[in-house]
PDB file of C-alpha atoms in Angstrom:
ATOM      1  CA  MET A   1       9.181  -7.986  18.105  1.00 67.00           C
ATOM      2  CA  ALA A   2       7.076  -9.389  15.254  1.00 76.00           C
ATOM      3  CA  THR A   3       8.779 -12.792  15.460  1.00 82.00           C
ATOM      4  CA  VAL A   4       8.182 -13.049  19.212  1.00 83.00           C
ATOM      5  CA  ALA A   5       4.593 -11.878  18.757  1.00 87.00           C
ATOM      6  CA  HIS A   6       3.955 -14.497  16.074  1.00 92.00           C
ATOM      7  CA  GLU A   7       5.324 -17.221  18.344  1.00 92.00           C
ATOM      8  CA  ILE A   8       3.196 -16.190  21.327  1.00 92.00           C
ATOM      9  CA  LEU A   9       0.055 -15.805  19.239  1.00 94.00           C
ATOM     10  CA  SER A  10       0.676 -19.129  17.507  1.00 94.00           C
ATOM     11  CA  HIS A  11       0.840 -20.907  20.872  1.00 93.00           C
ATOM     12  CA  ILE A  12      -2.397 -19.249  21.979  1.00 96.00           C
ATOM     13  CA  TYR A  13      -4.175 -20.052  18.711  1.00 93.00           C
ATOM     14  CA  SER A  14      -3.055 -23.684  18.793  1.00 94.00           C
ATOM     15  CA  ARG A  15      -4.356 -24.103  22.307  1.00 94.00           C
ATOM     16  CA  ILE A  16      -7.644 -22.212  22.043  1.00 94.00           C
ATOM     17  CA  VAL A  17      -8.783 -22.045  18.409  1.00 92.00           C
ATOM     18  CA  SER A  18      -7.309 -25.029  16.574  1.00 90.00           C
ATOM     19  CA  PRO A  19      -9.367 -27.649  18.490  1.00 90.00           C
ATOM     20  CA  GLN A  20     -12.546 -25.722  17.563  1.00 84.00           C
ATOM     21  CA  VAL A  21     -11.744 -24.842  13.966  1.00 76.00           C
ATOM     22  CA  LYS A  22     -14.533 -27.044  12.572  1.00 74.00           C
ATOM     23  CA  GLU A  23     -17.083 -24.978  14.480  1.00 72.00           C
ATOM     24  CA  LEU A  24     -15.806 -21.798  12.818  1.00 69.00           C
ATOM     25  CA  ARG A  25     -16.579 -23.290   9.422  1.00 66.00           C
ATOM     26  CA  LYS A  26     -20.252 -23.682  10.287  1.00 62.00           C
ATOM     27  CA  TYR A  27     -21.587 -20.564   8.615  1.00 54.00           C
ATOM     28  CA  THR A  28     -24.103 -19.772   5.889  1.00 54.00           C
ATOM     29  CA  ALA A  29     -22.320 -19.817   2.544  1.00 51.00           C
ATOM     30  CA  PHE A  30     -22.350 -16.552   0.553  1.00 47.00           C
ATOM     31  CA  SER A  31     -23.572 -14.588   3.586  1.00 50.00           C
ATOM     32  CA  ASN A  32     -21.836 -11.652   5.271  1.00 60.00           C
ATOM     33  CA  ASN A  33     -20.849 -13.940   8.134  1.00 60.00           C
ATOM     34  CA  VAL A  34     -18.238 -16.017   6.332  1.00 60.00           C
ATOM     35  CA  TYR A  35     -15.137 -16.735   8.390  1.00 69.00           C
ATOM     36  CA  GLY A  36     -11.617 -16.093   7.123  1.00 82.00           C
ATOM     37  CA  GLU A  37      -8.330 -14.914   8.619  1.00 91.00           C
ATOM     38  CA  LEU A  38      -5.537 -12.576   7.610  1.00 95.00           C
ATOM     39  CA  LEU A  39      -2.343 -14.410   8.510  1.00 96.00           C
ATOM     40  CA  PRO A  40       0.229 -12.913  10.922  1.00 96.00           C
ATOM     41  CA  ALA A  41       2.960 -12.029   8.408  1.00 96.00           C
ATOM     42  CA  PHE A  42       0.484 -10.107   6.268  1.00 97.00           C
ATOM     43  CA  VAL A  43      -0.907  -8.309   9.308  1.00 97.00           C
ATOM     44  CA  SER A  44       2.628  -7.354  10.417  1.00 97.00           C
ATOM     45  CA  ARG A  45       3.249  -5.950   6.952  1.00 97.00           C
ATOM     46  CA  ILE A  46       0.136  -3.780   7.231  1.00 98.00           C
ATOM     47  CA  PHE A  47       1.184  -2.469  10.637  1.00 98.00           C
ATOM     48  CA  ASN A  48       4.683  -1.685   9.374  1.00 97.00           C
ATOM     49  CA  GLU A  49       3.515  -0.011   6.171  1.00 97.00           C
ATOM     50  CA  LEU A  50       1.067   2.213   8.019  1.00 98.00           C
ATOM     51  CA  GLU A  51       3.408   2.800  10.966  1.00 97.00           C
ATOM     52  CA  LEU A  52       0.922   1.801  13.647  1.00 98.00           C
ATOM     53  CA  SER A  53       2.433   2.858  16.976  1.00 97.00           C
ATOM     54  CA  SER A  54       1.841   2.712  20.719  1.00 97.00           C
ATOM     55  CA  HIS A  55       0.093   6.089  20.907  1.00 97.00           C
ATOM     56  CA  GLN A  56      -2.483   5.134  18.279  1.00 98.00           C
ATOM     57  CA  VAL A  57      -5.778   3.222  18.169  1.00 98.00           C
ATOM     58  CA  PHE A  58      -6.540   0.133  16.072  1.00 98.00           C
ATOM     59  CA  PHE A  59     -10.020  -1.260  15.381  1.00 98.00           C
ATOM     60  CA  ASP A  60     -10.824  -4.538  13.612  1.00 98.00           C
ATOM     61  CA  LEU A  61     -14.442  -4.540  12.410  1.00 97.00           C
ATOM     62  CA  GLY A  62     -15.343  -8.198  12.106  1.00 95.00           C
ATOM     63  CA  SER A  63     -12.487  -9.389  14.300  1.00 96.00           C
ATOM     64  CA  GLY A  64     -13.233 -13.123  14.274  1.00 94.00           C
ATOM     65  CA  VAL A  65     -11.292 -14.954  16.979  1.00 95.00           C
ATOM     66  CA  GLY A  66      -9.372 -11.771  17.790  1.00 97.00           C
ATOM     67  CA  ASN A  67      -6.058 -12.588  16.124  1.00 97.00           C
ATOM     68  CA  CYS A  68      -5.425  -9.157  14.605  1.00 98.00           C
ATOM     69  CA  VAL A  69      -6.591  -7.323  17.730  1.00 98.00           C
ATOM     70  CA  LEU A  70      -4.126  -9.216  19.920  1.00 98.00           C
ATOM     71  CA  GLN A  71      -1.358  -8.903  17.339  1.00 98.00           C
ATOM     72  CA  ALA A  72      -1.781  -5.126  17.111  1.00 98.00           C
ATOM     73  CA  ALA A  73      -1.605  -4.724  20.892  1.00 98.00           C
ATOM     74  CA  LEU A  74       1.425  -6.991  21.172  1.00 97.00           C
ATOM     75  CA  GLU A  75       3.470  -5.833  18.183  1.00 97.00           C
ATOM     76  CA  THR A  76       2.853  -2.109  18.417  1.00 97.00           C
ATOM     77  CA  GLY A  77       1.624  -1.464  21.961  1.00 97.00           C
ATOM     78  CA  CYS A  78      -1.411   0.385  20.590  1.00 98.00           C
ATOM     79  CA  GLU A  79      -4.903   0.561  22.066  1.00 98.00           C
ATOM     80  CA  SER A  80      -6.645  -2.281  20.242  1.00 98.00           C
ATOM     81  CA  TYR A  81     -10.340  -3.006  19.672  1.00 98.00           C
ATOM     82  CA  GLY A  82     -12.329  -5.660  17.867  1.00 98.00           C
ATOM     83  CA  CYS A  83     -15.999  -6.368  17.202  1.00 98.00           C
ATOM     84  CA  GLU A  84     -17.389  -9.715  16.061  1.00 96.00           C
ATOM     85  CA  ILE A  85     -20.996 -10.756  15.411  1.00 94.00           C
ATOM     86  CA  MET A  86     -20.504 -14.535  15.130  1.00 91.00           C
ATOM     87  CA  GLU A  87     -20.957 -15.912  18.638  1.00 91.00           C
ATOM     88  CA  ASN A  88     -18.676 -18.942  18.317  1.00 91.00           C
ATOM     89  CA  ALA A  89     -15.816 -16.809  16.976  1.00 93.00           C
ATOM     90  CA  ALA A  90     -16.411 -14.129  19.623  1.00 95.00           C
ATOM     91  CA  GLU A  91     -16.325 -16.729  22.414  1.00 95.00           C
ATOM     92  CA  LEU A  92     -13.000 -18.035  21.145  1.00 95.00           C
ATOM     93  CA  ALA A  93     -11.709 -14.463  20.927  1.00 97.00           C
ATOM     94  CA  ASP A  94     -12.531 -13.913  24.593  1.00 98.00           C
ATOM     95  CA  LYS A  95     -10.748 -17.135  25.526  1.00 97.00           C
ATOM     96  CA  GLN A  96      -7.722 -16.117  23.455  1.00 97.00           C
ATOM     97  CA  ALA A  97      -7.656 -12.741  25.231  1.00 98.00           C
ATOM     98  CA  VAL A  98      -7.517 -14.455  28.629  1.00 98.00           C
ATOM     99  CA  GLU A  99      -4.730 -16.757  27.481  1.00 97.00           C
ATOM    100  CA  PHE A 100      -3.005 -13.724  25.921  1.00 97.00           C
ATOM    101  CA  GLN A 101      -2.771 -11.957  29.271  1.00 97.00           C
ATOM    102  CA  GLU A 102      -1.421 -15.088  30.935  1.00 95.00           C
ATOM    103  CA  ARG A 103       1.268 -15.487  28.272  1.00 94.00           C
ATOM    104  CA  LEU A 104       2.310 -11.850  28.623  1.00 94.00           C
ATOM    105  CA  LYS A 105       2.862 -12.375  32.337  1.00 94.00           C
ATOM    106  CA  LEU A 106       4.821 -15.555  31.640  1.00 90.00           C
ATOM    107  CA  TRP A 107       7.088 -13.812  29.123  1.00 88.00           C
ATOM    108  CA  GLY A 108       7.293 -10.550  31.070  1.00 93.00           C
ATOM    109  CA  ILE A 109       6.049  -8.569  28.095  1.00 93.00           C
ATOM    110  CA  LYS A 110       3.837  -5.475  28.080  1.00 94.00           C
ATOM    111  CA  ALA A 111       1.246  -4.904  25.369  1.00 97.00           C
ATOM    112  CA  GLY A 112      -1.379  -2.321  24.554  1.00 97.00           C
ATOM    113  CA  SER A 113      -4.875  -2.546  25.968  1.00 98.00           C
ATOM    114  CA  VAL A 114      -7.343  -4.932  24.339  1.00 98.00           C
ATOM    115  CA  LYS A 115     -11.131  -4.708  24.207  1.00 98.00           C
ATOM    116  CA  LEU A 116     -13.305  -7.230  22.361  1.00 98.00           C
ATOM    117  CA  ILE A 117     -16.964  -6.480  21.680  1.00 98.00           C
ATOM    118  CA  THR A 118     -19.567  -9.057  20.673  1.00 98.00           C
ATOM    119  CA  GLY A 119     -22.412  -7.991  18.408  1.00 97.00           C
ATOM    120  CA  ASP A 120     -23.346  -6.173  15.213  1.00 96.00           C
ATOM    121  CA  PHE A 121     -20.997  -3.224  14.718  1.00 96.00           C
ATOM    122  CA  LEU A 122     -23.757  -1.394  12.843  1.00 95.00           C
ATOM    123  CA  LYS A 123     -26.020  -1.416  15.904  1.00 95.00           C
ATOM    124  CA  ILE A 124     -23.688  -0.800  18.846  1.00 96.00           C
ATOM    125  CA  GLU A 125     -23.448   2.876  19.796  1.00 93.00           C
ATOM    126  CA  GLU A 126     -20.072   2.401  21.473  1.00 96.00           C
ATOM    127  CA  ILE A 127     -18.514   1.459  18.128  1.00 96.00           C
ATOM    128  CA  GLY A 128     -19.095   4.931  16.709  1.00 95.00           C
ATOM    129  CA  GLU A 129     -17.462   6.569  19.697  1.00 96.00           C
ATOM    130  CA  ILE A 130     -14.385   4.356  19.414  1.00 97.00           C
ATOM    131  CA  LEU A 131     -14.111   4.985  15.671  1.00 97.00           C
ATOM    132  CA  LYS A 132     -13.885   8.727  16.299  1.00 97.00           C
ATOM    133  CA  LYS A 133     -10.489   8.226  17.945  1.00 98.00           C
ATOM    134  CA  THR A 134      -9.255   5.384  15.731  1.00 98.00           C
ATOM    135  CA  ASN A 135      -6.155   5.751  13.542  1.00 98.00           C
ATOM    136  CA  LEU A 136      -6.299   2.432  11.691  1.00 98.00           C
ATOM    137  CA  VAL A 137      -9.436   0.448  10.821  1.00 98.00           C
ATOM    138  CA  LEU A 138      -9.163  -3.091   9.499  1.00 98.00           C
ATOM    139  CA  VAL A 139     -12.177  -4.661   7.830  1.00 97.00           C
ATOM    140  CA  ASN A 140     -11.986  -7.976   6.010  1.00 94.00           C
ATOM    141  CA  ASN A 141     -14.929  -7.197   3.730  1.00 93.00           C
ATOM    142  CA  TYR A 142     -13.953  -9.748   1.086  1.00 89.00           C
ATOM    143  CA  ALA A 143     -17.304 -11.557   1.421  1.00 85.00           C
ATOM    144  CA  PHE A 144     -19.470  -8.572   2.411  1.00 91.00           C
ATOM    145  CA  ASP A 145     -22.375  -7.656   0.143  1.00 90.00           C
ATOM    146  CA  ALA A 146     -22.928  -4.203  -1.351  1.00 91.00           C
ATOM    147  CA  GLU A 147     -25.426  -3.189   1.333  1.00 93.00           C
ATOM    148  CA  LEU A 148     -23.064  -3.937   4.214  1.00 93.00           C
ATOM    149  CA  ASN A 149     -20.152  -2.209   2.493  1.00 93.00           C
ATOM    150  CA  GLY A 150     -22.410   0.798   1.941  1.00 94.00           C
ATOM    151  CA  ASN A 151     -23.334   0.860   5.625  1.00 95.00           C
ATOM    152  CA  LEU A 152     -19.656   0.746   6.527  1.00 96.00           C
ATOM    153  CA  ILE A 153     -18.943   3.751   4.329  1.00 95.00           C
ATOM    154  CA  ASN A 154     -21.586   5.692   6.248  1.00 95.00           C
ATOM    155  CA  MET A 155     -19.855   4.712   9.500  1.00 95.00           C
ATOM    156  CA  PHE A 156     -16.606   6.131   8.143  1.00 96.00           C
ATOM    157  CA  LEU A 157     -18.134   9.625   8.005  1.00 94.00           C
ATOM    158  CA  ASP A 158     -17.178  10.097  11.662  1.00 91.00           C
ATOM    159  CA  LEU A 159     -13.551   9.062  11.206  1.00 97.00           C
ATOM    160  CA  ARG A 160     -10.852  11.657  11.738  1.00 96.00           C
ATOM    161  CA  GLU A 161      -8.973  13.209   8.859  1.00 97.00           C
ATOM    162  CA  GLY A 162      -6.070  10.967   7.863  1.00 97.00           C
ATOM    163  CA  THR A 163      -7.505   7.780   9.357  1.00 98.00           C
ATOM    164  CA  LYS A 164      -6.514   4.693   7.371  1.00 98.00           C
ATOM    165  CA  ILE A 165      -8.903   1.883   6.443  1.00 98.00           C
ATOM    166  CA  VAL A 166      -7.476  -1.429   5.254  1.00 98.00           C
ATOM    167  CA  SER A 167      -9.917  -3.637   3.362  1.00 97.00           C
ATOM    168  CA  LEU A 168      -9.880  -6.652   1.054  1.00 96.00           C
ATOM    169  CA  LYS A 169     -12.441  -5.090  -1.267  1.00 95.00           C
ATOM    170  CA  SER A 170     -12.367  -1.462  -2.372  1.00 96.00           C
ATOM    171  CA  PHE A 171     -15.131   0.783  -1.072  1.00 96.00           C
ATOM    172  CA  VAL A 172     -14.706   2.997  -4.145  1.00 95.00           C
ATOM    173  CA  PRO A 173     -15.621   1.660  -7.616  1.00 92.00           C
ATOM    174  CA  PRO A 174     -12.801   1.553 -10.204  1.00 91.00           C
ATOM    175  CA  GLY A 175     -12.572   4.740 -12.227  1.00 91.00           C
ATOM    176  CA  HIS A 176     -14.723   6.745  -9.825  1.00 93.00           C
ATOM    177  CA  ASN A 177     -14.407  10.511 -10.101  1.00 92.00           C
ATOM    178  CA  ILE A 178     -16.060  13.278  -8.140  1.00 93.00           C
ATOM    179  CA  THR A 179     -18.713  15.051 -10.203  1.00 93.00           C
ATOM    180  CA  ALA A 180     -21.470  17.567  -9.555  1.00 91.00           C
ATOM    181  CA  HIS A 181     -23.951  14.682  -9.537  1.00 94.00           C
ATOM    182  CA  ASN A 182     -22.165  12.576  -6.888  1.00 94.00           C
ATOM    183  CA  VAL A 183     -20.314  15.215  -4.845  1.00 93.00           C
ATOM    184  CA  GLU A 184     -22.354  14.409  -1.720  1.00 91.00           C
ATOM    185  CA  SER A 185     -21.536  10.694  -1.816  1.00 93.00           C
ATOM    186  CA  PRO A 186     -19.521   9.579   1.251  1.00 93.00           C
ATOM    187  CA  ILE A 187     -17.129   7.561  -0.906  1.00 95.00           C
ATOM    188  CA  ASN A 188     -15.633  10.862  -2.032  1.00 95.00           C
ATOM    189  CA  LEU A 189     -14.009  11.116   1.394  1.00 95.00           C
ATOM    190  CA  LEU A 190     -11.812   8.133   0.556  1.00 97.00           C
ATOM    191  CA  LYS A 191      -8.482   8.314  -1.223  1.00 96.00           C
ATOM    192  CA  VAL A 192      -7.715   4.720  -2.217  1.00 96.00           C
ATOM    193  CA  ASP A 193      -4.353   3.039  -2.730  1.00 96.00           C
ATOM    194  CA  GLU A 194      -4.476  -0.448  -4.278  1.00 97.00           C
ATOM    195  CA  ARG A 195      -1.762  -2.895  -3.202  1.00 97.00           C
ATOM    196  CA  GLU A 196      -0.969  -6.578  -3.603  1.00 97.00           C
ATOM    197  CA  PHE A 197      -0.526  -9.248  -0.963  1.00 97.00           C
ATOM    198  CA  PHE A 198       1.688 -12.274  -1.483  1.00 96.00           C
ATOM    199  CA  THR A 199       0.832 -15.939  -1.585  1.00 96.00           C
ATOM    200  CA  GLY A 200       0.051 -17.364   1.853  1.00 94.00           C
ATOM    201  CA  SER A 201      -1.312 -14.092   3.253  1.00 96.00           C
ATOM    202  CA  VAL A 202      -4.914 -15.163   3.929  1.00 94.00           C
ATOM    203  CA  SER A 203      -6.561 -18.342   5.166  1.00 90.00           C
ATOM    204  CA  TRP A 204      -9.046 -18.888   2.329  1.00 87.00           C
ATOM    205  CA  THR A 205      -6.571 -19.081  -0.555  1.00 91.00           C
ATOM    206  CA  ASP A 206      -2.861 -19.584  -1.224  1.00 94.00           C
ATOM    207  CA  ALA A 207      -3.038 -17.267  -4.218  1.00 96.00           C
ATOM    208  CA  PRO A 208      -1.828 -13.666  -4.111  1.00 96.00           C
ATOM    209  CA  GLY A 209      -4.417 -10.905  -4.275  1.00 96.00           C
ATOM    210  CA  LYS A 210      -5.225  -7.264  -3.736  1.00 97.00           C
ATOM    211  CA  TYR A 211      -5.953  -5.171  -0.699  1.00 98.00           C
ATOM    212  CA  TYR A 212      -6.828  -1.527  -0.358  1.00 98.00           C
ATOM    213  CA  ILE A 213      -5.710   1.296   1.901  1.00 98.00           C
ATOM    214  CA  SER A 214      -8.274   4.083   2.027  1.00 98.00           C
ATOM    215  CA  THR A 215      -7.426   7.386   3.677  1.00 98.00           C
ATOM    216  CA  ILE A 216     -10.012   9.842   4.972  1.00 97.00           C
ATOM    217  CA  ASP A 217      -9.267  12.954   2.906  1.00 96.00           C
ATOM    218  CA  ARG A 218     -11.984  15.609   2.995  1.00 94.00           C
ATOM    219  CA  SER A 219      -9.818  18.002   1.000  1.00 93.00           C
ATOM    220  CA  ARG A 220     -10.730  16.061  -2.147  1.00 92.00           C
ATOM    221  CA  ILE A 221     -14.292  17.391  -1.957  1.00 89.00           C
ATOM    222  CA  THR A 222     -13.139  20.906  -1.078  1.00 89.00           C
ATOM    223  CA  LYS A 223     -10.792  20.983  -4.069  1.00 89.00           C
ATOM    224  CA  PHE A 224     -13.572  19.824  -6.394  1.00 88.00           C
ATOM    225  CA  LEU A 225     -16.011  22.436  -5.111  1.00 87.00           C
ATOM    226  CA  ASN A 226     -13.406  25.170  -5.458  1.00 90.00           C
ATOM    227  CA  SER A 227     -12.747  24.073  -9.032  1.00 89.00           C
ATOM    228  CA  GLN A 228     -16.427  24.579  -9.862  1.00 86.00           C
ATOM    229  CA  GLU A 229     -16.511  28.238  -8.764  1.00 73.00           C
TER     230      GLU A 229
END
């Protein structure tokens, strides 16, 4: 299914996004709103590794032109959401979603539901409600500053136990341990697994790199507190 999905999504991208790619590059350098894409093969690998399935919910925070949202719905049949603050990217995402539905009809293929939201995910109340039922969160936070990453961690407080968060930058500092002084920090909810992606996995570099799978695991705090009794 991944091969067919990549072909369909490639056709859609070539028709809708490619002619406007210069507009996507018009952003403020070193800001939180820098555009970059995870490429389809890498995204498929993430879905396979984390066993995203049709009865689950996927949410891409900072979904750009909607590539990963559409790919999740098509490859896995899951309920798929995305939120994007950059208006030009969000407009292209909406156009891709329309073309996506037309292609599905043409190919006679069923996919999961898709919903794209335009705006700041920190300020939209609906986002929090969706996150409460989400199984897999994707956030390309490679260019996010410390303040935005901190705000995201606070959003993760409402995630269900076992929810996975895939990011390009770890939300937990290297060598972090739970102590009596930091036990109330929300980062203690996250159990982090560092992994490597191969060359050609992201749009902004051909070099390999690291990505992180964080799992909501509240038992880590409980175990620490019990150890202090």
